[in-house]
PDB file of C-alpha atoms in Angstrom:
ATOM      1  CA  UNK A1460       1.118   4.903  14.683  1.00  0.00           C
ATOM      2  CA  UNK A1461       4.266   6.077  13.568  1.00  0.00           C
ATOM      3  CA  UNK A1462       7.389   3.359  12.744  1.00  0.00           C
ATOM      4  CA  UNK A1463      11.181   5.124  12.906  1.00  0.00           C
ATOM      5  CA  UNK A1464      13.725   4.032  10.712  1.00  0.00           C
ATOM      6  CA  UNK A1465      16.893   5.941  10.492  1.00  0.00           C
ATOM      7  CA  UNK A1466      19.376   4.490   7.939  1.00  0.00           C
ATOM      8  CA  UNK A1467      22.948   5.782   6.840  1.00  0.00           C
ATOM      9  CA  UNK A1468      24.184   4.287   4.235  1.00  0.00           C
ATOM     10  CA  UNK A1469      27.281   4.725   1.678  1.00  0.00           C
ATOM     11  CA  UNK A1470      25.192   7.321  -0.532  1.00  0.00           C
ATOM     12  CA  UNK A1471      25.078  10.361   2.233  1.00  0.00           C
ATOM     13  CA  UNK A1472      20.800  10.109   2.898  1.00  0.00           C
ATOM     14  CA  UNK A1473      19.422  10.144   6.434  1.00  0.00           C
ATOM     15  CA  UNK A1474      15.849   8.405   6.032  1.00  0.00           C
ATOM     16  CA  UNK A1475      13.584   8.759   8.935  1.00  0.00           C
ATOM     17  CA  UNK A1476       9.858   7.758   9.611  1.00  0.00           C
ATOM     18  CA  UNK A1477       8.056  10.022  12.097  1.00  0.00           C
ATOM     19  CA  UNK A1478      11.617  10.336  14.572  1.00  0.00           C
ATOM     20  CA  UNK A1479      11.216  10.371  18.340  1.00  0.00           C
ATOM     21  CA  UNK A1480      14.441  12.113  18.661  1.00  0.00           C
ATOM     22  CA  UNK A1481      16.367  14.359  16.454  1.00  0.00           C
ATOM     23  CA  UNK A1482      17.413  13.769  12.866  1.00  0.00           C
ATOM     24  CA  UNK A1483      21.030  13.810  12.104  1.00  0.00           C
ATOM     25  CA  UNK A1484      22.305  14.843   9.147  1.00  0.00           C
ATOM     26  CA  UNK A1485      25.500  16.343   7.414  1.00  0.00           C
ATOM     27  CA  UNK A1486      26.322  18.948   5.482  1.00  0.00           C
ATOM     28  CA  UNK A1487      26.499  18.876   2.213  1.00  0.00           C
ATOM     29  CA  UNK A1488      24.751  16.005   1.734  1.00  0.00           C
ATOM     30  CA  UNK A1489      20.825  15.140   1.935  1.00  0.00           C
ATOM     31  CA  UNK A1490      18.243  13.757   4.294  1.00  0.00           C
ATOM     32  CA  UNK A1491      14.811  12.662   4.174  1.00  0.00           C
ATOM     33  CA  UNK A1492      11.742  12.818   6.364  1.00  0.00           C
ATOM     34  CA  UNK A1493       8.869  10.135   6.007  1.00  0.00           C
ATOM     35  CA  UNK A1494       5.738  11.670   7.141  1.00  0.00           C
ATOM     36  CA  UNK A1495       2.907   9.136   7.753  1.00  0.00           C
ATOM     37  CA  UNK A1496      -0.908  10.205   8.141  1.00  0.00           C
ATOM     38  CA  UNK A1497      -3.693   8.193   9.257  1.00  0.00           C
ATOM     39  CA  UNK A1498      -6.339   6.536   6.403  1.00  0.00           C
ATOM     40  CA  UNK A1499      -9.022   9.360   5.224  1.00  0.00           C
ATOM     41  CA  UNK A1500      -6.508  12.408   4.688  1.00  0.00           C
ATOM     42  CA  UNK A1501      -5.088  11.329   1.408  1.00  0.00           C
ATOM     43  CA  UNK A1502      -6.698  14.286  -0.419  1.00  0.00           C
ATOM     44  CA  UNK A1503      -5.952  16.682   1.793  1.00  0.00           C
ATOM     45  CA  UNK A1504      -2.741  18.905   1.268  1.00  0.00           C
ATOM     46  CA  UNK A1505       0.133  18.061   2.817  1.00  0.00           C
ATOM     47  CA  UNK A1506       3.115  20.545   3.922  1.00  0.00           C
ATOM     48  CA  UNK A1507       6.268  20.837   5.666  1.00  0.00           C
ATOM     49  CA  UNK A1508       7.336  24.298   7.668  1.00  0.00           C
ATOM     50  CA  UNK A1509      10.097  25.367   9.741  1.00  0.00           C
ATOM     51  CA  UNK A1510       9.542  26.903  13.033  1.00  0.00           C
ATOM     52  CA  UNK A1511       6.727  27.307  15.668  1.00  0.00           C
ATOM     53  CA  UNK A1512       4.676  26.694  12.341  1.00  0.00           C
ATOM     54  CA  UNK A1513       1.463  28.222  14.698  1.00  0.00           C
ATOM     55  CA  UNK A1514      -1.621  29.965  12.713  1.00  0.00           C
ATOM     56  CA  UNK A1515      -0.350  33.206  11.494  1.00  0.00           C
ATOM     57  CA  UNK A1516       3.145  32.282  11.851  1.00  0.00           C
ATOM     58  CA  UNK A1517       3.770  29.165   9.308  1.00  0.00           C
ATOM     59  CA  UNK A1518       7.370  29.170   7.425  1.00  0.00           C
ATOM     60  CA  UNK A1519       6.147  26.168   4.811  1.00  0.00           C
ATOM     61  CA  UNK A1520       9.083  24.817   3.358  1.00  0.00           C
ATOM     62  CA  UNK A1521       7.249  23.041   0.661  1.00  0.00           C
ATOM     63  CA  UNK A1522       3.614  22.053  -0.005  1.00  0.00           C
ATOM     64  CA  UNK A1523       2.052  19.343  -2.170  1.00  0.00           C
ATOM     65  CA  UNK A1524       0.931  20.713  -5.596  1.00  0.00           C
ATOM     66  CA  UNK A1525       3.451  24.001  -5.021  1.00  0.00           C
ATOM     67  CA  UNK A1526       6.929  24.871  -5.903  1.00  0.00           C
ATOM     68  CA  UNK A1527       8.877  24.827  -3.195  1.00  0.00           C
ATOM     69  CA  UNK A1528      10.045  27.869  -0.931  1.00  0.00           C
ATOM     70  CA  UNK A1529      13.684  26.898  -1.832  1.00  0.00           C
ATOM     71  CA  UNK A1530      14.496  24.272  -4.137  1.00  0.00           C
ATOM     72  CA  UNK A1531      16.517  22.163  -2.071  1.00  0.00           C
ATOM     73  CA  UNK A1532      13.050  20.642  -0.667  1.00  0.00           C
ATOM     74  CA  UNK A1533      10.919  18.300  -2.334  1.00  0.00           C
ATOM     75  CA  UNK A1534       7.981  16.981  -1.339  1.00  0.00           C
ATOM     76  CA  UNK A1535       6.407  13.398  -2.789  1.00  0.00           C
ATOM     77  CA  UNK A1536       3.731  11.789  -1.643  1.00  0.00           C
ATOM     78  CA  UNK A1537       2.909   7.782  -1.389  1.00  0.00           C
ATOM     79  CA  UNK A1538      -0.652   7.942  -1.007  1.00  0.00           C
ATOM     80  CA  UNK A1539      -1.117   3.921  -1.074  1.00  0.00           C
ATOM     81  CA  UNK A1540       1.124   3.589   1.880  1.00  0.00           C
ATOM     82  CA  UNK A1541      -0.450   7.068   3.931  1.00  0.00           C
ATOM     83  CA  UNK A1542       2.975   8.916   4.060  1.00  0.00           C
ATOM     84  CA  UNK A1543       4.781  11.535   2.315  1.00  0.00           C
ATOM     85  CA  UNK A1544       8.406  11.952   1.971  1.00  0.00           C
ATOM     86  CA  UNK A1545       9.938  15.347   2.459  1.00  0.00           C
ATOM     87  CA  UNK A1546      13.750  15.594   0.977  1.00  0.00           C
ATOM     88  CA  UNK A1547      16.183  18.453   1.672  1.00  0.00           C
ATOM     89  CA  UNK A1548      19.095  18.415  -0.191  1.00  0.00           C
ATOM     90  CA  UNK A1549      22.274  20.308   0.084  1.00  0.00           C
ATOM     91  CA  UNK A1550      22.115  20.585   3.564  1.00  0.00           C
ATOM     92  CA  UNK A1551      23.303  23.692   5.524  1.00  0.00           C
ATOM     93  CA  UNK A1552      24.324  24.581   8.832  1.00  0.00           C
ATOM     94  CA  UNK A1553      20.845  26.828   9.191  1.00  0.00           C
ATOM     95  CA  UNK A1554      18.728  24.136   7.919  1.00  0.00           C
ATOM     96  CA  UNK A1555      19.302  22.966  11.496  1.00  0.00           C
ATOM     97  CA  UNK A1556      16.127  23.549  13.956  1.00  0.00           C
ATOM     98  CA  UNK A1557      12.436  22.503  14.424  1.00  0.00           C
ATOM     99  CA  UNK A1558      10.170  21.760  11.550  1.00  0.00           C
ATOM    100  CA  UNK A1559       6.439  20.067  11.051  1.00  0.00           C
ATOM    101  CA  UNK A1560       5.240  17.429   8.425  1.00  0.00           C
ATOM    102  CA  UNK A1561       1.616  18.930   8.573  1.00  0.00           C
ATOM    103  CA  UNK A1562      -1.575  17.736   6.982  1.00  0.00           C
ATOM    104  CA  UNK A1563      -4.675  21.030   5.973  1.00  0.00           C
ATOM    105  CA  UNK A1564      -8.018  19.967   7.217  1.00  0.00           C
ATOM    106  CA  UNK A1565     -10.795  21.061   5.435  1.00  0.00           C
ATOM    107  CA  UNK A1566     -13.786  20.248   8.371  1.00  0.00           C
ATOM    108  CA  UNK A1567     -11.770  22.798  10.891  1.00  0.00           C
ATOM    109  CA  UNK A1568      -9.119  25.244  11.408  1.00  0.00           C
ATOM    110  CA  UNK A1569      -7.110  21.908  13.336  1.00  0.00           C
ATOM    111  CA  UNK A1570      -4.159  20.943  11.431  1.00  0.00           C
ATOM    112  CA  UNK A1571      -2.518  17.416  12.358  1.00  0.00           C
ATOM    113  CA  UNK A1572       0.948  17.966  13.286  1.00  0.00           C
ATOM    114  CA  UNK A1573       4.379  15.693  13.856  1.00  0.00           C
ATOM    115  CA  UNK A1574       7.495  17.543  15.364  1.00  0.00           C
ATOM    116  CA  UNK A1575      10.765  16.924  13.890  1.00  0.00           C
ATOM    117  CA  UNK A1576      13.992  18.413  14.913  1.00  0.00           C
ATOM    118  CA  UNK A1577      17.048  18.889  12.147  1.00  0.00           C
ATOM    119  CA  UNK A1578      19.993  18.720  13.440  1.00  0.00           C
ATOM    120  CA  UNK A1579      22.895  19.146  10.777  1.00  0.00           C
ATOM    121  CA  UNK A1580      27.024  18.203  11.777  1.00  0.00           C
ATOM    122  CA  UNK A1581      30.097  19.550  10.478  1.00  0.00           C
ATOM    123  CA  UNK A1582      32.217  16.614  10.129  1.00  0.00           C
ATOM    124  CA  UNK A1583      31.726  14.314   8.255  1.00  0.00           C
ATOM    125  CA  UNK A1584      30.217  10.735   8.783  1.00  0.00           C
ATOM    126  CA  UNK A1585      30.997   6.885   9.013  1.00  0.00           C
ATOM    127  CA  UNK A1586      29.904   5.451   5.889  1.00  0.00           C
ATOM    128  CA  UNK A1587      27.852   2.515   6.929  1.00  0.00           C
ATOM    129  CA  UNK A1588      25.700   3.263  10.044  1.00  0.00           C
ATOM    130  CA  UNK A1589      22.662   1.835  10.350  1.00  0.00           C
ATOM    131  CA  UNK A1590      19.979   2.172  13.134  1.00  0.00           C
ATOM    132  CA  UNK A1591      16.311   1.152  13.428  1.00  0.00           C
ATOM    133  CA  UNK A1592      13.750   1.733  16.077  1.00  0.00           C
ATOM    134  CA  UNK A1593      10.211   1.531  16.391  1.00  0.00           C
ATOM    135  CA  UNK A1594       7.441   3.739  18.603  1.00  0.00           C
ATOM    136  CA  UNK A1595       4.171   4.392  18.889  1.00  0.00           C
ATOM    137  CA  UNK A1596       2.827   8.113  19.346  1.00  0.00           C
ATOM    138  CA  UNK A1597      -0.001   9.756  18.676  1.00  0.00           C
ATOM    139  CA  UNK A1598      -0.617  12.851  15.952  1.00  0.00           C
ATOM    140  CA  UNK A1599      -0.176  16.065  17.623  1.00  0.00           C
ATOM    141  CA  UNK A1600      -3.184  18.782  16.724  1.00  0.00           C
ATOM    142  CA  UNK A1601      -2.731  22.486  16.947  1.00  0.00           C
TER     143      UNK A1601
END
């Protein structure tokens, strides 16, 4: 199951929890994806990539347990809660597009998959906006 929250709040971070639609941020300032895996995958890696992310085609942002491809993104990990939190700071106008919170299986070449699209605005934002939903979806496989 996968829980949404989106929250803007005074100190310019987009939060979001597995998002059903896309994530808004603005440049300039920083936004964070919550990734949440089922129970039994906390030891495998987890990673974040940018684009079709297909076999032979993966743009990994960042990976747990690697330096980043550019140091804007982070990636920690909150294994006692199943999720990891992926945090891009700085944002740009070409951070804006499709990316993946992925987790590596070891028993297969099947990697467990959740679709996120970035979208980043020009202007700039309210300060307080706040919006919650919740929805249940199941984990894409590739």
């Amino acid at each position: 199951m996968w829980d949404v929250l989106l929250l803007f709040s005074s100190i310019c971070t987009a939060v979001v929890v597995g998002a059903p639609g896309p994530v808004i941020g603005h440049r300039g300032e920083r936004v964070e994806i919550r990734c949440r895996y089922e129970s039994g995958y906390e030891l495998h890696p987890k990673y974040f990539c940018k684009g079709e992310c297909s076999v032979g085609n993966r743009n990994i942002m960042v990976e747990s347990g690697s330096p980043a491809k550019d140091e804007r993104f982070s990636l920690t990990e909150d294994k006692n809660n199943k999720a990891f939190t992926v945090t891009i700071t700085d944002l740009r106008t070409e951070d804006q597009g499709k990316y993946w919170c992925a987790v590596r299986r070891t028993t297969s070449q099947t990697r467990l998959y959740s679709e996120i699209l970035l979208l980043v605005k020009q202007e700039e934002k309210p300060l307080k906006f706040q919006r919650s939903a919740h929805f249940q979806s199941g984990v894409n496989q590739k």
